[in-house]
Coordinates of C-alpha atoms in Angstrom, one line a residue:
M1 CA 45.7 9.5 149.3
T2 CA 46.5 13.2 149.2
E3 CA 45.4 14.9 146.1
P4 CA 48.3 16.4 144.0
R5 CA 48.3 20.2 144.0
I6 CA 50.1 22.8 142.0
K7 CA 51.7 26.2 142.6
R8 CA 54.3 27.3 140.0
K9 CA 55.2 30.3 137.9
M10 CA 54.3 30.2 134.2
L11 CA 57.1 29.6 131.8
F12 CA 57.7 32.2 129.1
A13 CA 55.5 30.6 126.4
E14 CA 52.7 30.0 128.9
R15 CA 52.8 33.5 130.1
M16 CA 52.8 34.8 126.5
M17 CA 49.6 32.8 125.7
Y18 CA 48.1 33.8 129.0
N19 CA 48.7 37.5 127.9
D20 CA 46.4 39.8 130.0
G21 CA 44.4 36.9 131.5
V22 CA 41.2 38.1 129.9
T23 CA 41.6 37.9 126.1
P24 CA 40.7 34.4 124.9
F25 CA 43.5 32.1 123.5
N26 CA 41.6 28.9 123.3
G27 CA 42.2 25.4 122.0
L28 CA 39.4 23.0 121.2
F29 CA 39.2 19.3 120.7
P30 CA 35.9 18.0 119.1
L31 CA 34.6 14.4 119.3
R32 CA 31.4 12.8 117.9
I33 CA 30.1 10.1 120.1
R34 CA 27.5 7.4 119.1
G35 CA 25.7 6.2 122.2
V36 CA 23.7 7.5 125.2
L37 CA 25.6 9.8 127.5
T38 CA 24.6 11.3 130.9
R39 CA 25.7 14.4 132.8
E40 CA 26.8 12.3 135.8
Q41 CA 29.0 10.2 133.5
L42 CA 30.7 13.2 132.1
Q43 CA 31.1 14.9 135.5
H44 CA 32.7 11.9 137.0
A45 CA 35.2 11.5 134.1
L46 CA 36.1 15.2 134.3
K47 CA 36.5 14.9 138.1
R48 CA 38.9 12.0 137.7
L49 CA 40.9 14.0 135.2
Q50 CA 41.3 16.7 137.7
E51 CA 42.5 14.2 140.3
K52 CA 45.3 13.2 138.0
H53 CA 46.2 16.6 136.6
P54 CA 46.1 19.3 139.2
V55 CA 46.5 22.1 136.7
L56 CA 43.0 21.2 135.4
A57 CA 41.6 22.5 138.8
A58 CA 43.9 25.5 139.0
A59 CA 43.3 29.2 138.8
V60 CA 45.9 31.9 138.0
T61 CA 47.3 34.2 140.7
V62 CA 49.6 37.1 139.9
D63 CA 52.4 38.0 142.3
G64 CA 53.7 41.5 143.2
K65 CA 56.1 41.5 140.2
G66 CA 53.2 40.8 137.8
M67 CA 54.2 37.2 137.3
P68 CA 51.3 34.8 136.8
W69 CA 51.2 31.5 138.6
F70 CA 49.2 28.3 138.3
E71 CA 47.7 27.6 141.7
S72 CA 45.3 24.9 142.9
T73 CA 42.0 26.3 144.1
V74 CA 40.4 25.7 147.5
P75 CA 37.9 24.2 147.3
E76 CA 38.7 22.6 144.0
A77 CA 36.9 24.3 141.0
A78 CA 34.9 21.7 139.1
I79 CA 35.1 21.6 135.3
P80 CA 31.9 23.2 134.0
I81 CA 29.7 21.5 131.4
R82 CA 27.5 23.5 129.0
I83 CA 24.7 21.7 127.3
A84 CA 23.4 22.6 123.8
E85 CA 20.6 20.6 122.3
R86 CA 21.8 19.1 119.0
C87 CA 20.1 20.5 115.9
S88 CA 22.4 19.3 113.0
D89 CA 25.6 17.6 112.1
E90 CA 27.2 21.0 111.5
M91 CA 26.2 22.6 114.8
W92 CA 29.6 21.7 116.4
K93 CA 31.3 24.1 114.0
E94 CA 29.1 27.0 115.2
E95 CA 29.7 26.1 118.8
T96 CA 33.4 25.9 118.1
V97 CA 33.6 29.5 116.9
K98 CA 31.5 30.6 119.9
E99 CA 33.9 28.9 122.3
W100 CA 37.0 30.4 120.6
N101 CA 35.8 33.8 121.6
T102 CA 34.6 32.9 125.1
G103 CA 37.2 33.6 127.7
F104 CA 37.9 31.9 131.0
N105 CA 37.7 33.4 134.5
A106 CA 41.3 32.7 135.1
Q107 CA 41.3 34.2 138.7
N108 CA 38.7 31.6 139.8
G109 CA 39.5 28.7 137.5
P110 CA 39.5 26.2 136.0
L111 CA 41.0 26.9 132.6
I112 CA 39.1 24.1 130.9
R113 CA 35.4 23.4 130.2
L114 CA 33.2 20.9 128.3
V115 CA 30.5 21.6 125.8
W116 CA 28.0 18.8 125.3
I117 CA 26.0 19.1 122.0
R118 CA 23.4 16.7 123.2
G119 CA 21.5 14.3 120.9
T120 CA 19.5 11.2 121.6
A121 CA 22.0 8.7 120.1
L122 CA 24.6 11.0 118.6
S123 CA 26.4 13.8 120.5
E124 CA 29.4 16.0 120.0
L125 CA 31.8 16.8 122.9
L126 CA 33.9 19.9 122.7
L127 CA 36.8 19.9 125.1
V128 CA 37.8 23.6 125.4
F129 CA 41.0 24.7 127.2
H130 CA 43.1 27.8 127.6
H131 CA 46.2 27.3 125.5
C132 CA 48.5 28.6 128.2
M133 CA 47.8 25.3 130.1
C134 CA 47.7 22.7 127.4
D135 CA 49.2 22.0 123.9
G136 CA 48.1 19.6 121.3
G137 CA 50.0 16.6 122.8
S138 CA 48.5 17.3 126.2
A139 CA 45.0 17.7 124.8
L140 CA 45.4 14.4 123.0
A141 CA 46.3 12.7 126.3
L142 CA 43.3 14.2 128.0
V143 CA 40.9 13.0 125.3
K144 CA 42.2 9.5 125.5
E145 CA 41.9 9.4 129.3
F146 CA 38.5 11.1 129.2
L147 CA 37.0 8.5 126.8
L148 CA 38.4 5.7 129.0
L149 CA 36.9 7.2 132.1
M150 CA 33.5 7.8 130.4
D151 CA 33.4 4.0 129.6
Q152 CA 35.2 2.7 132.7
P153 CA 34.6 5.1 135.7
D154 CA 37.1 3.2 137.9
A155 CA 39.9 2.8 135.4
D156 CA 43.4 3.5 136.7
I157 CA 44.9 6.4 134.7
G158 CA 47.7 7.0 137.2
R159 CA 48.8 10.3 138.7
E160 CA 50.7 13.0 137.0
R161 CA 54.2 13.9 138.3
V162 CA 53.5 17.5 139.0
F163 CA 55.8 19.9 137.1
T164 CA 57.1 22.6 139.5
G165 CA 59.8 24.4 137.4
L166 CA 62.5 24.2 134.8
A167 CA 64.6 21.9 137.0
D168 CA 61.9 19.1 136.4
V169 CA 62.4 19.3 132.7
V170 CA 66.0 20.4 132.0
P171 CA 68.8 18.1 133.4
A172 CA 71.0 19.6 136.1
S173 CA 74.1 19.2 133.9
V174 CA 72.5 21.5 131.4
L175 CA 70.6 23.8 133.7
H176 CA 73.7 24.7 135.7
N177 CA 76.2 24.7 132.8
R178 CA 77.8 28.1 133.0
K179 CA 78.4 28.4 129.2
K180 CA 74.7 27.6 128.5
I181 CA 73.6 30.1 131.1
L182 CA 75.7 32.8 129.6
R183 CA 74.4 32.0 126.1
A184 CA 70.8 32.0 127.3
R185 CA 71.3 35.4 129.0
F186 CA 72.9 36.8 126.0
L187 CA 70.2 35.7 123.6
G188 CA 67.5 36.9 126.0
K189 CA 69.1 40.3 126.2
A190 CA 69.7 40.5 122.5
G191 CA 66.0 39.7 121.8
Y192 CA 65.1 42.5 124.2
L193 CA 67.3 45.0 122.4
L194 CA 66.2 43.9 118.9
L195 CA 62.5 44.1 119.6
H196 CA 62.8 47.5 121.2
A197 CA 64.8 48.8 118.2
L198 CA 62.1 47.7 115.7
P199 CA 59.4 50.3 114.8
L200 CA 55.9 49.4 115.8
R201 CA 52.5 50.4 114.4
K202 CA 50.0 51.8 116.8
R203 CA 46.9 50.0 115.6
T204 CA 46.0 46.4 115.3
I205 CA 44.5 44.6 112.2
D206 CA 40.8 44.3 112.4
R207 CA 40.5 40.5 112.7
G208 CA 36.9 40.4 111.8
P209 CA 34.8 37.2 112.1
D210 CA 36.6 34.0 112.7
Y211 CA 35.7 30.8 110.8
L212 CA 36.4 27.1 110.6
L213 CA 36.7 24.8 107.6
N214 CA 36.8 21.1 108.3
W215 CA 37.0 18.2 105.9
K216 CA 38.3 14.6 105.5
L217 CA 40.0 12.4 102.9
S218 CA 38.5 9.0 102.4
E219 CA 40.3 5.9 103.6
E220 CA 41.5 5.2 100.0
E221 CA 42.7 8.8 99.5
T222 CA 44.5 8.7 102.8
R223 CA 46.2 5.4 102.0
Q224 CA 47.2 6.6 98.5
L225 CA 48.7 9.9 99.8
L226 CA 50.8 8.0 102.4
R227 CA 52.0 5.6 99.7
N228 CA 52.9 8.4 97.4
C229 CA 54.7 10.4 100.1
K230 CA 56.8 7.4 100.9
A231 CA 57.6 6.8 97.2
I232 CA 59.0 10.3 96.7
G233 CA 61.0 10.2 99.9
A234 CA 59.1 12.9 101.9
T235 CA 57.0 12.8 105.1
V236 CA 53.3 13.6 105.0
N237 CA 54.1 16.7 107.1
T238 CA 56.5 17.9 104.4
V239 CA 54.2 17.2 101.5
I240 CA 51.2 18.9 103.1
S241 CA 53.5 21.9 104.0
L242 CA 54.6 22.2 100.4
A243 CA 51.1 21.8 99.1
L244 CA 49.8 24.4 101.5
L245 CA 52.5 27.0 100.5
S246 CA 51.8 26.3 96.9
A247 CA 48.1 26.8 97.5
F248 CA 48.7 30.1 99.2
A249 CA 51.0 31.3 96.4
S250 CA 48.4 30.2 93.8
V251 CA 45.4 31.9 95.5
R252 CA 47.0 34.9 97.2
G253 CA 49.7 35.8 94.7
K254 CA 51.9 38.6 95.9
K255 CA 50.1 38.6 99.3
A256 CA 51.7 35.2 100.0
F257 CA 54.8 35.1 102.1
N258 CA 56.1 31.6 101.2
K259 CA 56.6 30.9 104.9
I260 CA 55.0 28.3 107.1
T261 CA 55.5 27.7 110.8
C262 CA 55.2 24.1 112.1
P263 CA 55.1 23.3 115.9
V264 CA 57.3 20.4 116.8
E265 CA 56.5 18.0 119.7
I266 CA 58.9 19.0 122.4
R267 CA 58.5 15.6 124.1
K268 CA 60.7 14.0 121.4
Y269 CA 63.6 16.3 122.4
A270 CA 63.0 16.4 126.2
P271 CA 62.0 12.9 127.4
E272 CA 61.6 14.3 131.0
I273 CA 58.2 15.6 129.8
R274 CA 55.9 12.6 129.8
E275 CA 53.3 12.0 127.2
D276 CA 50.5 12.6 129.6
A277 CA 52.0 15.7 131.2
M278 CA 50.1 19.0 130.9
F279 CA 52.6 21.3 129.1
A280 CA 52.3 24.1 126.7
F281 CA 55.8 24.8 125.4
G282 CA 56.6 23.7 121.8
L283 CA 59.5 24.0 119.5
M284 CA 59.1 25.6 116.0
L285 CA 60.2 24.7 112.5
V286 CA 60.0 27.4 109.8
L287 CA 59.8 26.2 106.2
S288 CA 59.6 27.8 102.7
M289 CA 59.4 26.2 99.3
D290 CA 62.1 26.3 96.7
K291 CA 60.8 28.6 93.9
A292 CA 63.5 27.7 91.4
A293 CA 62.0 27.5 87.9
G294 CA 61.6 24.1 86.3
L295 CA 61.2 22.0 89.5
D296 CA 58.4 19.6 89.7
F297 CA 56.4 19.0 93.0
A298 CA 58.3 15.9 93.9
T299 CA 61.7 17.6 93.6
R300 CA 60.5 20.5 95.6
A301 CA 59.2 18.1 98.3
Q302 CA 62.5 16.3 98.4
R303 CA 64.4 19.6 98.8
M304 CA 62.0 20.7 101.5
Q305 CA 62.4 17.4 103.3
A306 CA 66.2 17.8 103.3
L307 CA 65.9 21.3 104.7
A308 CA 63.4 20.1 107.4
S309 CA 65.5 17.2 108.4
K310 CA 68.6 19.5 108.8
R311 CA 66.7 22.0 110.9
L312 CA 65.0 19.4 113.0
A313 CA 68.4 17.9 113.8
R314 CA 69.5 21.3 115.1
L315 CA 66.6 21.8 117.5
N316 CA 67.5 21.7 121.2
A317 CA 64.7 21.7 123.7
Y318 CA 66.8 22.4 126.7
D319 CA 68.6 25.4 125.2
S320 CA 65.2 26.9 124.0
L321 CA 63.6 26.5 127.4
M322 CA 66.6 28.1 129.1
M323 CA 66.8 31.0 126.6
F324 CA 63.1 31.9 126.9
E325 CA 63.3 31.8 130.7
Y326 CA 65.9 34.6 130.5
A327 CA 63.7 36.5 128.1
H328 CA 60.8 37.3 130.5
P329 CA 61.7 41.1 130.4
V330 CA 61.1 41.2 126.7
L331 CA 57.6 39.6 126.9
P332 CA 55.5 42.8 127.0
R333 CA 57.3 44.1 123.9
M334 CA 57.0 40.7 122.1
I335 CA 53.2 40.7 122.7
D336 CA 52.9 44.2 121.3
F337 CA 55.0 43.2 118.3
L338 CA 52.8 40.2 117.6
K339 CA 49.7 42.3 118.1
Y340 CA 50.7 45.3 116.0
G341 CA 53.5 44.0 113.8
K342 CA 52.9 43.1 110.1
S343 CA 52.4 39.4 109.5
T344 CA 55.3 37.6 107.9
N345 CA 54.1 34.0 107.5
D346 CA 51.2 32.5 105.7
C347 CA 50.1 29.9 108.1
M348 CA 50.9 27.6 111.0
F349 CA 50.6 23.9 110.2
S350 CA 50.5 21.1 112.8
N351 CA 50.0 17.4 112.0
L352 CA 49.1 15.3 115.1
G353 CA 49.5 12.2 113.0
L354 CA 47.8 8.9 113.7
L355 CA 45.6 9.3 116.9
N356 CA 46.2 6.4 119.2
I357 CA 42.7 6.4 120.5
P358 CA 40.3 3.4 120.2
A359 CA 37.0 3.8 118.3
G360 CA 35.1 1.2 120.2
Y361 CA 34.2 1.1 123.9
R362 CA 31.8 -1.0 125.9
H363 CA 29.0 1.6 126.2
F364 CA 29.6 3.9 123.2
T365 CA 31.6 4.3 120.0
V366 CA 33.7 7.2 118.8
D367 CA 32.1 8.1 115.5
T368 CA 34.6 10.8 114.6
I369 CA 37.5 12.7 116.0
F370 CA 37.7 16.1 114.3
S371 CA 41.1 17.7 114.2
P372 CA 41.5 20.2 117.0
S373 CA 41.6 24.0 116.5
V374 CA 43.2 26.9 118.3
I375 CA 42.9 30.7 117.9
G376 CA 44.5 33.6 119.8
P377 CA 44.9 37.3 119.7
L378 CA 48.7 37.4 118.9
G379 CA 49.2 38.0 115.2
N380 CA 48.0 36.0 112.2
P381 CA 45.6 33.4 113.5
T382 CA 45.6 31.3 110.3
T383 CA 46.2 27.6 111.2
L384 CA 45.8 24.2 109.6
I385 CA 45.7 21.2 111.9
S386 CA 45.5 17.7 110.6
S387 CA 45.1 14.3 112.3
T388 CA 44.3 10.7 111.3
F389 CA 41.5 8.6 112.9
K390 CA 39.8 5.5 111.5
K391 CA 42.3 5.6 108.6
Q392 CA 41.1 9.0 107.4
L393 CA 43.1 12.2 107.3
D394 CA 41.1 15.1 108.8
F395 CA 41.8 18.8 108.4
S396 CA 40.7 21.9 110.4
F397 CA 41.5 25.3 108.8
V398 CA 41.1 28.3 111.0
S399 CA 41.4 32.0 110.2
S400 CA 39.6 35.3 110.3
E401 CA 38.2 37.5 107.5
G402 CA 40.6 40.3 108.3
Y403 CA 43.6 38.0 107.5
I404 CA 42.3 35.5 105.0
P405 CA 38.9 36.2 103.5
Y406 CA 36.6 33.1 103.7
T407 CA 36.4 32.9 99.9
E408 CA 40.2 32.7 99.6
A409 CA 40.3 30.0 102.3
V410 CA 37.8 27.9 100.3
A411 CA 40.1 28.4 97.2
I412 CA 43.2 27.5 99.3
K413 CA 41.5 24.3 100.5
K414 CA 40.5 23.3 96.9
T415 CA 44.0 23.9 95.6
L416 CA 45.6 22.1 98.5
M417 CA 43.4 19.0 98.1
G418 CA 44.0 19.0 94.3
L419 CA 47.8 18.9 94.8
L420 CA 47.6 16.2 97.4
L421 CA 45.2 14.0 95.5
R422 CA 47.0 14.3 92.2
L423 CA 50.4 13.6 93.8
Q424 CA 52.1 10.6 92.1
P425 CA 55.8 9.7 92.1
D426 CA 56.0 9.9 88.3
R427 CA 53.7 12.8 87.8
D428 CA 53.9 16.5 88.7
P429 CA 50.6 17.6 90.5
D430 CA 51.1 21.3 89.7

């Protein structure tokens, strides 16, 4: 069977994250495995992933107009494995920070690698990828397939329908709609004019050292939080968003912006993008908490839930994809604006929800799946990512000293957890 190959131009969001092709913009998914692993086992599983997903074996070429393309390499570039001998349960955090700041050779590919923190019976595997190629949903699909292939080398994981352009995602009735084309062109042009009219500083913020905080709720704490969220009529996403904004306000005071950005899974709005497709374009939801005096936490959560539901109902994946594809001329200015502009939001928060990944396999068990992390050079890197595995809610908080001092991050975590664990339908956790 002919191996699938890829050659396509990057979409706007992919190109923005690719940036100059040198500066790291890396995502990372960490797993703790109990069992004996071998290099051959890992290499085989990674090779099978490349056979299904051709972008995992691609490099980046740049055409005469400066447009970057994903293009399959000849011969195929194998996914590299770096081995570090395991010294402690915390070593994976140090290796994570190291990998955030280690770029990819995009011209040679691939844009993904594996770090094996090797122990005798307990190991961590860090799947590291350039964010221009892969979002959280894509990474989750890779992890699920990777674990299956580690356990069952001949398992059938299918073949990805290779995405070649916008026409594979946006229905023809939308893509060729004259009204929508005119609107997308207008918004793209308006964005260009607006960003060029705004003043821009000439120096970047010194980001300083990056850091990671990771922690879990117990099974009982997770179960109680889910129960209480349901009782007050708000989703876990909304309650964590509100608690996070409240924590920033409490710890940072006047430095807090009362604004949080939440990525929204685009596959819910564009079913043409399959769950196992490698894709890096997301929709965004921006939320703020109601600061009106006299409101308890539950009432604030209910108001935020109503706002979130209204804004989610207005999201349109196809319109967003089309608009950004007409906005390529504004990209250099947008990158400068993100690099040099003043931060206007506290944090990005993403909840991957319940991870549909088995814990038990024939030859090993998944001891822990830590929430993934991502950090890039464009603006405020502060991010909270959560996920649930083995009935435990796990959090990864990422930032840099130049944006949020580590001591403040620890205080934000403490305040956030206090709000979540004290939440009860009939009691204000403030």
